[in-house]
mmCIF file of N, CA and C in Angstrom:
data_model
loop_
_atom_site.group_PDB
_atom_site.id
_atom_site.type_symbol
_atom_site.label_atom_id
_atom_site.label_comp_id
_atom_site.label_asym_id
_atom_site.label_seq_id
_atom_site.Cartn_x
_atom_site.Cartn_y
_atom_site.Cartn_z
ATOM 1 N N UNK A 24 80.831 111.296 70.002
ATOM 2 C CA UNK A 24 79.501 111.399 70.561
ATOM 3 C C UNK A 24 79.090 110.032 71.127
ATOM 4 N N UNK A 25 78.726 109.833 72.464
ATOM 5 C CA UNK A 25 78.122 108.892 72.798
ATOM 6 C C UNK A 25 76.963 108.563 71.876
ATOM 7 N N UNK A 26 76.964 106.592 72.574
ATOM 8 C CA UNK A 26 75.679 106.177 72.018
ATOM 9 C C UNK A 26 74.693 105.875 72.835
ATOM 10 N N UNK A 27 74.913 106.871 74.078
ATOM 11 C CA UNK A 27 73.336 106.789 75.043
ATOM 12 C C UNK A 27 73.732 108.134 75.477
ATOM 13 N N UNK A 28 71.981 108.821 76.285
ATOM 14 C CA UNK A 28 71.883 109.787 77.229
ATOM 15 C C UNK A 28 71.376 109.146 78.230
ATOM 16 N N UNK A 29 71.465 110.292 78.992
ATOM 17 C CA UNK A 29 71.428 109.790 80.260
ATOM 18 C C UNK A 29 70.192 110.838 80.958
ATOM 19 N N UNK A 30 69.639 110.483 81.526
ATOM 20 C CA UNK A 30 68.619 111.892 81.206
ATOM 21 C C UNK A 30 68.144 111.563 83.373
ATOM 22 N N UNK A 31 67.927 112.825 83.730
ATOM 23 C CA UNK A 31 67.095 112.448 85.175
ATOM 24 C C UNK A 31 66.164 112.052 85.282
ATOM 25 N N UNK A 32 65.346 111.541 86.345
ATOM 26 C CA UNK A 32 64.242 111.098 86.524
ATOM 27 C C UNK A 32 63.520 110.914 88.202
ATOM 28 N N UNK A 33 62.343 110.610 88.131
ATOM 29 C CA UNK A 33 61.660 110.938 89.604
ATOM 30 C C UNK A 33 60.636 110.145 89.184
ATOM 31 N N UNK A 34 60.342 108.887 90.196
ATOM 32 C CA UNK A 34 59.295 108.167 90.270
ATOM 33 C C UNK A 34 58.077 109.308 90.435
ATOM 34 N N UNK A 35 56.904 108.875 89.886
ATOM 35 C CA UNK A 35 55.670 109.606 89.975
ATOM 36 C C UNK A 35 54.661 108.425 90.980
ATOM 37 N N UNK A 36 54.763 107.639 89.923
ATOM 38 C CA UNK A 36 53.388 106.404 90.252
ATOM 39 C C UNK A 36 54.201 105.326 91.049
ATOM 40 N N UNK A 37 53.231 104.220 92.132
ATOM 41 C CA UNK A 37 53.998 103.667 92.616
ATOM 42 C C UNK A 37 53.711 102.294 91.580
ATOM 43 N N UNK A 38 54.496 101.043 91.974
ATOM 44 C CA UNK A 38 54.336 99.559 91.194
ATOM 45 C C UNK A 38 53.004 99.307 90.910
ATOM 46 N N UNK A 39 52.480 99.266 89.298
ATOM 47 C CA UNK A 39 51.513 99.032 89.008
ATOM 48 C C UNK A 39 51.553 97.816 87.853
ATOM 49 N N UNK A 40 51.004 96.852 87.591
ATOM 50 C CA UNK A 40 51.438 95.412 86.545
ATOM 51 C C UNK A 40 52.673 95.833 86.460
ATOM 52 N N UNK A 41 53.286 95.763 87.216
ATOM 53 C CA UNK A 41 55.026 95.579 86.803
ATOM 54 C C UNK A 41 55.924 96.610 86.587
ATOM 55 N N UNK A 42 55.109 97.906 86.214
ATOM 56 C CA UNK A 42 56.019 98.860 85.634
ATOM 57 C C UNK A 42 56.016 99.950 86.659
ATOM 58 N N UNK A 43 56.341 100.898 86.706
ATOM 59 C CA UNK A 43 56.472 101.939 87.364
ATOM 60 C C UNK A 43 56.408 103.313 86.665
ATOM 61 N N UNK A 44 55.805 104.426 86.568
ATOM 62 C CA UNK A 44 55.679 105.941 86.753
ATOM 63 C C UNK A 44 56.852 106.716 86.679
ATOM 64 N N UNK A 45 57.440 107.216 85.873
ATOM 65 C CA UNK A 45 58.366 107.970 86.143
ATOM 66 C C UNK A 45 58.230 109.503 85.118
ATOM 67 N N UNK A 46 58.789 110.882 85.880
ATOM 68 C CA UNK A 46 59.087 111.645 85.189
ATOM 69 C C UNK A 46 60.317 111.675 84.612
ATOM 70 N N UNK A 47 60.634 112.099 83.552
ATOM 71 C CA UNK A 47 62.087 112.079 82.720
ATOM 72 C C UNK A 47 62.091 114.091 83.008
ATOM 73 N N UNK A 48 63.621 114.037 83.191
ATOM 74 C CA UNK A 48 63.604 116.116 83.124
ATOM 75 C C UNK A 48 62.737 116.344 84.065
ATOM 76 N N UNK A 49 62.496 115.924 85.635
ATOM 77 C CA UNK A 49 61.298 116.612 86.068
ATOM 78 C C UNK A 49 62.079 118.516 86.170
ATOM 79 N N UNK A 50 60.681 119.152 86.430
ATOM 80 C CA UNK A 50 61.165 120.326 86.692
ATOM 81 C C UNK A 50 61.466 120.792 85.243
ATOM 82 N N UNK A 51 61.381 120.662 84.365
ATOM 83 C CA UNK A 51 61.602 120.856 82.941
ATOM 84 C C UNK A 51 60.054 120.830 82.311
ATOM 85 N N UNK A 52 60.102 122.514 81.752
ATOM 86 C CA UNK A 52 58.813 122.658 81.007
ATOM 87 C C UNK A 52 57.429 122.668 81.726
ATOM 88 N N UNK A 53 56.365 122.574 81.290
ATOM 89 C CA UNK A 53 54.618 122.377 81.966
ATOM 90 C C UNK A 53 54.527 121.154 83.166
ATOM 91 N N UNK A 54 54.164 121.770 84.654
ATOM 92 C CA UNK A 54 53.255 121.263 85.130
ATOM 93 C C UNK A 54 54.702 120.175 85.741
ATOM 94 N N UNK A 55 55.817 120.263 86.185
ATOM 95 C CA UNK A 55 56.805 119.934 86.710
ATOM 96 C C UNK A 55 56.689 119.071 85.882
ATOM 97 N N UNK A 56 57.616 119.020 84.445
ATOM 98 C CA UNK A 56 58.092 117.981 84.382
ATOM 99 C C UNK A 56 58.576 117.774 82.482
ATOM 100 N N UNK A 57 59.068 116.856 82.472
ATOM 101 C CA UNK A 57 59.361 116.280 81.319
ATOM 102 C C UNK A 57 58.444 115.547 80.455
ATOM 103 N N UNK A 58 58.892 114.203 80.338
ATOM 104 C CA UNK A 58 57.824 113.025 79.307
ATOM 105 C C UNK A 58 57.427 112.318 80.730
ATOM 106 N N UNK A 59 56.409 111.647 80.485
ATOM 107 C CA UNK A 59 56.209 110.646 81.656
ATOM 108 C C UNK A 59 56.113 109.437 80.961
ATOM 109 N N UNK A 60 57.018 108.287 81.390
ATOM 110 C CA UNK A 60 57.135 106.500 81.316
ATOM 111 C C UNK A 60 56.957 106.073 81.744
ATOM 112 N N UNK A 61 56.899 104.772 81.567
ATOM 113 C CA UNK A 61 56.859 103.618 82.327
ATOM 114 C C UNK A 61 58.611 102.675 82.209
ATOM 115 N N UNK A 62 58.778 102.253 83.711
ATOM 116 C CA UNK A 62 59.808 101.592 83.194
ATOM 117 C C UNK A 62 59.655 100.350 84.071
ATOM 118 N N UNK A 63 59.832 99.320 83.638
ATOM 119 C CA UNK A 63 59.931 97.881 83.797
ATOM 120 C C UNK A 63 60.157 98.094 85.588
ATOM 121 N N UNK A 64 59.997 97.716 86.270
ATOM 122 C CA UNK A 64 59.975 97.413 88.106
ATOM 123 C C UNK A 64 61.109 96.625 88.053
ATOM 124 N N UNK A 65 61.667 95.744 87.310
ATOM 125 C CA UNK A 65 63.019 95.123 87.322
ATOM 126 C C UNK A 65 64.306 95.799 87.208
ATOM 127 N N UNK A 66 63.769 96.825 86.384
ATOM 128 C CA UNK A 66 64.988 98.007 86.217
ATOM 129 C C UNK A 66 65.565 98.745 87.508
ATOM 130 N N UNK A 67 64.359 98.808 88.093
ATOM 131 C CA UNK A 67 64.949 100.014 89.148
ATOM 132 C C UNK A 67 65.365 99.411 90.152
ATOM 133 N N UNK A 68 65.959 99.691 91.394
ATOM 134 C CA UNK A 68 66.603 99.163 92.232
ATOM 135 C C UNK A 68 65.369 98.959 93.691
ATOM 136 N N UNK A 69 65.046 98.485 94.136
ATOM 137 C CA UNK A 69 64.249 98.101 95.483
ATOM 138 C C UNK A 69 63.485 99.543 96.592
ATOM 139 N N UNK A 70 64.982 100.214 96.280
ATOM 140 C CA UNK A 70 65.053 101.365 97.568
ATOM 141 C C UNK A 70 64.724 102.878 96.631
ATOM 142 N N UNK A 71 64.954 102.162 95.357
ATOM 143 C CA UNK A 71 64.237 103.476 94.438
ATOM 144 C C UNK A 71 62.970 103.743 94.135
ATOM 145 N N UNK A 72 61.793 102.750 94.147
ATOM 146 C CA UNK A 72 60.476 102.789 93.805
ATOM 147 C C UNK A 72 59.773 103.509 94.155
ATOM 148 N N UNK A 73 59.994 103.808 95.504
ATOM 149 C CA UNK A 73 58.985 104.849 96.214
ATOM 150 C C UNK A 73 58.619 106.382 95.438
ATOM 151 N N UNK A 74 57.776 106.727 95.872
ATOM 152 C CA UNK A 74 57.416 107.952 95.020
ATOM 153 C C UNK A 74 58.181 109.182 95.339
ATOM 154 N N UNK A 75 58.269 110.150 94.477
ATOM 155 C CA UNK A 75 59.556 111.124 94.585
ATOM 156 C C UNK A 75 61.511 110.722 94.714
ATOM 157 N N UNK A 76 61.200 109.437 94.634
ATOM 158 C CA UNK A 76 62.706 108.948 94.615
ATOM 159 C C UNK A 76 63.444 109.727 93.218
ATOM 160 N N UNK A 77 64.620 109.737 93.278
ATOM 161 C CA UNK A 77 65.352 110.677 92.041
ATOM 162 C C UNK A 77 66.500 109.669 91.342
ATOM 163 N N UNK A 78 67.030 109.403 90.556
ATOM 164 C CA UNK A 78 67.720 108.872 89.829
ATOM 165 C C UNK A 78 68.279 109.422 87.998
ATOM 166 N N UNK A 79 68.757 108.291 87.452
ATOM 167 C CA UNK A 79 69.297 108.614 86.006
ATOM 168 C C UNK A 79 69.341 107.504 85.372
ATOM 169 N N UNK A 80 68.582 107.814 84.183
ATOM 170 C CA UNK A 80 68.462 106.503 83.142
ATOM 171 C C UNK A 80 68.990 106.315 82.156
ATOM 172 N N UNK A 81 69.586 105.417 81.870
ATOM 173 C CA UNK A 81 70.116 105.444 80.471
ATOM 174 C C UNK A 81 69.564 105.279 79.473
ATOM 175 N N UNK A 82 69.762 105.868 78.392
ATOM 176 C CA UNK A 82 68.399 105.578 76.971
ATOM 177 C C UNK A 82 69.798 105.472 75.577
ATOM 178 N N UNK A 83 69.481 104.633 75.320
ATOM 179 C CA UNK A 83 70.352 104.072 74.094
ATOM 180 C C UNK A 83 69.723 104.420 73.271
ATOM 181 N N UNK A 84 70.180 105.470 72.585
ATOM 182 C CA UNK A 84 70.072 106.006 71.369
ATOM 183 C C UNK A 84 69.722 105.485 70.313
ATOM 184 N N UNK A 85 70.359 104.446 69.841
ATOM 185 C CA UNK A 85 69.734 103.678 68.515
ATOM 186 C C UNK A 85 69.085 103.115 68.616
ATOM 187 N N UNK A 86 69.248 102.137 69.841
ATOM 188 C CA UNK A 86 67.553 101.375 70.261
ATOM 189 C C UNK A 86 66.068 102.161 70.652
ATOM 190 N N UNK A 87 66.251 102.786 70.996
ATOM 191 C CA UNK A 87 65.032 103.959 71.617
ATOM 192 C C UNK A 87 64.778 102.699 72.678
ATOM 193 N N UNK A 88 66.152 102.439 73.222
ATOM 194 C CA UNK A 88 65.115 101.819 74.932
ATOM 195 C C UNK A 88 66.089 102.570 76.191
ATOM 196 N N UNK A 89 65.233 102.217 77.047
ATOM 197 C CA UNK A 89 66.065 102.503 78.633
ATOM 198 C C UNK A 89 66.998 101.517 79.166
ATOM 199 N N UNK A 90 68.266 101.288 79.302
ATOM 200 C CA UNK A 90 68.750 99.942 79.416
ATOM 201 C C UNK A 90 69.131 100.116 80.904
ATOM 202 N N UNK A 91 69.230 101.477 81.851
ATOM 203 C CA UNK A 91 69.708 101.003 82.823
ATOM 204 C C UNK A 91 69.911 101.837 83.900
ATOM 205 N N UNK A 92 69.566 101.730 85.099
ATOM 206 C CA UNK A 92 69.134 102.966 86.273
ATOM 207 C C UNK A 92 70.941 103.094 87.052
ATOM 208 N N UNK A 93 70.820 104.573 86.974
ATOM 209 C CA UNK A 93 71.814 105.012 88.026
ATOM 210 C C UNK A 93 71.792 105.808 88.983
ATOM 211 N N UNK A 94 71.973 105.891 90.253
ATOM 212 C CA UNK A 94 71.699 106.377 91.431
ATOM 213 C C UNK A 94 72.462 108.023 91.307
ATOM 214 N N UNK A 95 72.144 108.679 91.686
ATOM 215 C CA UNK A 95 72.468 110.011 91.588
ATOM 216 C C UNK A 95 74.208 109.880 92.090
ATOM 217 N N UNK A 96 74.805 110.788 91.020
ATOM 218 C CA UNK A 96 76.158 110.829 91.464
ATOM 219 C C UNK A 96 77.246 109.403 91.100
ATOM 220 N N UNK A 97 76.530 108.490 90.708
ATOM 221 C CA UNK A 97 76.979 107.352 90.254
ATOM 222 C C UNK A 97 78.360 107.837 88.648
ATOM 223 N N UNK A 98 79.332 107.198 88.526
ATOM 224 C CA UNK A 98 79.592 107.563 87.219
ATOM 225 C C UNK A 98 79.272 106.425 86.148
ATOM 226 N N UNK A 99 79.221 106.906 85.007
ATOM 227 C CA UNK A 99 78.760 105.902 84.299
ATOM 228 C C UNK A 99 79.795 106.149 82.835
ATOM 229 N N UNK A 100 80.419 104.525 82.631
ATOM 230 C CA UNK A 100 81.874 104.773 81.885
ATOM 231 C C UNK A 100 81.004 104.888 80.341
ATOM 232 N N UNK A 101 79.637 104.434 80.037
ATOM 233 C CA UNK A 101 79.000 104.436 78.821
ATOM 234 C C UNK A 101 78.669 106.109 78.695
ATOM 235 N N UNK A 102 78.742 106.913 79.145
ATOM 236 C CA UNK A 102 78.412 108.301 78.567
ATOM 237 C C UNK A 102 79.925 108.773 79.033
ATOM 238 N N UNK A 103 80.953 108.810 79.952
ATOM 239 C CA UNK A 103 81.790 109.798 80.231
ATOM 240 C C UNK A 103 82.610 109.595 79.271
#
């Protein structure tokens, strides 16, 4: 069993003090969507911020943090 998921995501909000808006699972459950976060503006990549942009985050399991954005279709050797 891995020690991260990897879960989808979709900017909501645009750059606000630093962080950014995001749905986790959009399209999953009430009112389109998953949990809604915040994730650090350093994390994400430049061309991802905009609103409705789509991506995949990594969430490390034992830490309960997000350590790291991947572009759709990207592989990632920490979950495969």
């Amino acid at each position: 069993m891995s020690k991260y998921w990897r879960y989808p995501a979709r900017v909501l909000g645009c750059l606000r003090n630093g962080e950014i808006t995001v749905i986790l699972c959009p399209g999953i459950g009430l009112a389109d969507g998953g949990d809604q976060e915040t994730l650090s503006a350093q994390m994400i990549p430049t061309d991802l911020r905009m609103p409705n942009s789509e991506f995949d985050v990594l969430f490390d399991r034992a830490s309960g943090c997000f350590v790291k954005i991947l572009r759709k279709g990207d592989d990632c050797p920490e979950t495969d």
